[in-house]
PDB file of C-alpha atoms in Angstrom:
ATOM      1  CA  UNK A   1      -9.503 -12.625 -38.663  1.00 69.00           C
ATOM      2  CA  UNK A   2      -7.556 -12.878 -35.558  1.00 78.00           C
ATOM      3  CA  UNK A   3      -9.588 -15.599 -32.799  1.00 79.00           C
ATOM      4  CA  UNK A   4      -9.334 -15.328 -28.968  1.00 80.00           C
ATOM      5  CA  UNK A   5      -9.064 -18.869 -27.660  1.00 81.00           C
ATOM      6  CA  UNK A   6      -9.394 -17.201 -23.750  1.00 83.00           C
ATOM      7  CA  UNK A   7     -12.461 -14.972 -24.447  1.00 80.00           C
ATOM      8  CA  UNK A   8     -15.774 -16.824 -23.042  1.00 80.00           C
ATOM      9  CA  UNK A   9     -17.912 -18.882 -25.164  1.00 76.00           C
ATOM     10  CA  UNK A  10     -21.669 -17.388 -25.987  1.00 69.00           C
ATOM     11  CA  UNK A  11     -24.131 -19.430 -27.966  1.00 65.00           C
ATOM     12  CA  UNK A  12     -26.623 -17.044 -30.727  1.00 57.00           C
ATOM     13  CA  UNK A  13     -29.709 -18.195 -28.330  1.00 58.00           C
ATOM     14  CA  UNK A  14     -28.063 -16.217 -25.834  1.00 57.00           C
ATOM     15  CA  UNK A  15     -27.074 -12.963 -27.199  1.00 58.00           C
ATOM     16  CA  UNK A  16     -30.225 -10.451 -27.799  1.00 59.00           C
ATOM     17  CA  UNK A  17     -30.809 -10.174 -31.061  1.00 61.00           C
ATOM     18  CA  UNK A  18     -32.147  -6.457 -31.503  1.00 66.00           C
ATOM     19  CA  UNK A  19     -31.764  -5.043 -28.324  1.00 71.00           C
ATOM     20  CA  UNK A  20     -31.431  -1.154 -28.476  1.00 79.00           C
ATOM     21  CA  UNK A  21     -28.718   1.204 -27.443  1.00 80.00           C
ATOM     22  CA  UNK A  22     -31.558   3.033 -24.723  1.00 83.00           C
ATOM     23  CA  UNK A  23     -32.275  -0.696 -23.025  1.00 80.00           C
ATOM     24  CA  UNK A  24     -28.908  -1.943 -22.698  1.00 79.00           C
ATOM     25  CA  UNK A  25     -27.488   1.768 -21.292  1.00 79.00           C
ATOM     26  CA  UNK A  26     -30.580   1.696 -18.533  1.00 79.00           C
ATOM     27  CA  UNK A  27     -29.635  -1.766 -17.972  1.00 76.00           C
ATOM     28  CA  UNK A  28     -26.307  -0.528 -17.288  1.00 76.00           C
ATOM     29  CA  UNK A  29     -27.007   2.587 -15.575  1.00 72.00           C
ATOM     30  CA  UNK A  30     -29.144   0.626 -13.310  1.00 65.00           C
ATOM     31  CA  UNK A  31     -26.855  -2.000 -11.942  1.00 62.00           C
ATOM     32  CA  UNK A  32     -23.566   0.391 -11.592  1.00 63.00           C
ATOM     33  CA  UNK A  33     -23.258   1.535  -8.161  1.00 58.00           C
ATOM     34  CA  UNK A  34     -22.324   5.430  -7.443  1.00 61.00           C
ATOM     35  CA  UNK A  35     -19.599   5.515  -4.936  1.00 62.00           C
ATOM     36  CA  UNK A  36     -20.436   8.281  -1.828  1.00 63.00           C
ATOM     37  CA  UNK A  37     -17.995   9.805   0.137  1.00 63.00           C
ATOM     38  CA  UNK A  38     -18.083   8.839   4.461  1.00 63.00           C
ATOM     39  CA  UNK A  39     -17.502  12.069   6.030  1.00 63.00           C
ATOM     40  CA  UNK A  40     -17.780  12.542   9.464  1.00 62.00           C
ATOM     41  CA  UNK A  41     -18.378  15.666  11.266  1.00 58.00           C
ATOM     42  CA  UNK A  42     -15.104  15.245  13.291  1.00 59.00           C
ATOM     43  CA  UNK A  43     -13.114  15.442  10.143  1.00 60.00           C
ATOM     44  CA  UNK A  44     -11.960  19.082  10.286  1.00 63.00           C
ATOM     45  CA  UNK A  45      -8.658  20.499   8.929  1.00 62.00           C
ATOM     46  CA  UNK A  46      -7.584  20.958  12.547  1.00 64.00           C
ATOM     47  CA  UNK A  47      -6.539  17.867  12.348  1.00 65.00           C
ATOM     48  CA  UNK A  48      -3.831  18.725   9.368  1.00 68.00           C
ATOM     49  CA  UNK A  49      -0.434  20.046   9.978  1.00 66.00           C
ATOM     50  CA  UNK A  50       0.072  22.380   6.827  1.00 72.00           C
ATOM     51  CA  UNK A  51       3.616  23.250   5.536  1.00 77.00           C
ATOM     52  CA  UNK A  52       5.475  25.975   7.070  1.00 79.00           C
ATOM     53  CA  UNK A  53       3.165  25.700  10.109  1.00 76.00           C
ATOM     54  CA  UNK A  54       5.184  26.700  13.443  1.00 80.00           C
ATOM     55  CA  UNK A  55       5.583  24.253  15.501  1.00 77.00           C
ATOM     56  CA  UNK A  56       8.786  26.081  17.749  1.00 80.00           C
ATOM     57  CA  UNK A  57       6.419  25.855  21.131  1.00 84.00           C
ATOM     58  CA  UNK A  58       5.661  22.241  20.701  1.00 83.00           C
ATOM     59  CA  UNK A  59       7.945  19.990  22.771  1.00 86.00           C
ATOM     60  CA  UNK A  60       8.312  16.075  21.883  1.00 85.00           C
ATOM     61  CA  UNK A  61       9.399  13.776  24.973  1.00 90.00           C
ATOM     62  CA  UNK A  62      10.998  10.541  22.972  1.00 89.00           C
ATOM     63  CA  UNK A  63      12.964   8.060  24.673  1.00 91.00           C
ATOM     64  CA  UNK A  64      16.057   6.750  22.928  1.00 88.00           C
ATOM     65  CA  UNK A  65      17.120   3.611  23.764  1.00 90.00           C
ATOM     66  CA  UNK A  66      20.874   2.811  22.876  1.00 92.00           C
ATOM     67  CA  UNK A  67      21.339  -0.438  20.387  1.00 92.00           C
ATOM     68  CA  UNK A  68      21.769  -3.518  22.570  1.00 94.00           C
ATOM     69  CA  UNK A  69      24.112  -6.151  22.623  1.00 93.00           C
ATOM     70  CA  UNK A  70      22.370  -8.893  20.675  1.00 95.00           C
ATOM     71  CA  UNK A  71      20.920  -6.404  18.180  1.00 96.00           C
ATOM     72  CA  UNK A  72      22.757  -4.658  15.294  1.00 95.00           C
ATOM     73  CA  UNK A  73      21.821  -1.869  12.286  1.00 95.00           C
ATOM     74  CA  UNK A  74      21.809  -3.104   9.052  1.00 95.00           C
ATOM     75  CA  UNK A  75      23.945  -0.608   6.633  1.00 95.00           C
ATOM     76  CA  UNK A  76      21.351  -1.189   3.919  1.00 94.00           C
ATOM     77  CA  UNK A  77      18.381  -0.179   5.118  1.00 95.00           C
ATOM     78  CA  UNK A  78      19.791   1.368   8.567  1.00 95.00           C
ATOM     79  CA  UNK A  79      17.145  -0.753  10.870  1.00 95.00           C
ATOM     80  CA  UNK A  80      18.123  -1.623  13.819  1.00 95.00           C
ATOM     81  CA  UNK A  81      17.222  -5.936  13.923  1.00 95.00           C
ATOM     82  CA  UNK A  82      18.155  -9.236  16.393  1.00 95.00           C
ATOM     83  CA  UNK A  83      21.535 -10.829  16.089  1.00 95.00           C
ATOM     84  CA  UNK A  84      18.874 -13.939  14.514  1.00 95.00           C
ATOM     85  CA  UNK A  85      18.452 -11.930  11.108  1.00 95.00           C
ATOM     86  CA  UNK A  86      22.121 -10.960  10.535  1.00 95.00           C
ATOM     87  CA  UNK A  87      22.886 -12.381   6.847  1.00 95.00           C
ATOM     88  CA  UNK A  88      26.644 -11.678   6.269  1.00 94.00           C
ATOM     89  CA  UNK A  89      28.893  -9.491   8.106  1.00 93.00           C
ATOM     90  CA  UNK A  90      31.975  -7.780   5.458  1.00 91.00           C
ATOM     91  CA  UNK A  91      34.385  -4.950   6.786  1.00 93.00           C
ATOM     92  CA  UNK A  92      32.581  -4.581   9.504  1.00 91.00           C
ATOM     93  CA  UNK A  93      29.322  -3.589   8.058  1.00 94.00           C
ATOM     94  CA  UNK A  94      26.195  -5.967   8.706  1.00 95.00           C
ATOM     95  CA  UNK A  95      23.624  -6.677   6.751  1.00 96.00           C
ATOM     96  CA  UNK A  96      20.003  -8.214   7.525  1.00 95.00           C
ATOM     97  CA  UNK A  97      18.222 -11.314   6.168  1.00 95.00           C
ATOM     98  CA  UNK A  98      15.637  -9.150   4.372  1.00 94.00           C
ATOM     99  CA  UNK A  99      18.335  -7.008   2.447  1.00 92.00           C
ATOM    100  CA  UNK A 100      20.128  -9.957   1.763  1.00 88.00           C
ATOM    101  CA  UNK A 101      16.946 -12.008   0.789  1.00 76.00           C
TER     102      UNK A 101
END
């Protein structure tokens, strides 16, 4: 018979020696905790864009700021990072410290 060496020790006096299957569910049923759901009354599905939903009359204002000089885009992940995390430089492409990490 196989032994596990890493399972915890426990003594006969400290195992029950007839307990029955009723006690030791109720004992169990009684300390698990039932999870509940937090739902607010705010939470609506208004909130929810759903697919195929037309969003033609909505208008985005985004400014794009050009790459600056002492900043590059990394041609593995395509993020734009500081000149301080530039790992190699070959053919032209650059690559980032975390790509290259």
């Amino acid at each position: 018979m196989a032994t596990d060496y890493d399972a915890p020790r426990v003594s006969q006096e400290d195992q029950p020696a007839n307990e029955s299957l009723e006690a030791i569910q109720a004992q169990r049923s009684a300390t698990t905790q039932t999870s509940l759901i937090d739902v607010e009354d705010s939470d609506t599905a208004e909130g929810f864009d759903l697919p195929g939903a037309d969003l033609s009359h909505e208008e985005l204002l985004i400014q794009v700021v050009p790459e600056q000089e002492d900043e590059f885009t990394c041609m593995s992940c395509y993020l734009v990072h500081h000149r301080s995390q530039l790992a190699r430089e070959k053919n032209g492409n650059k690559y980032c410290t975390e790509c290259e990490g």
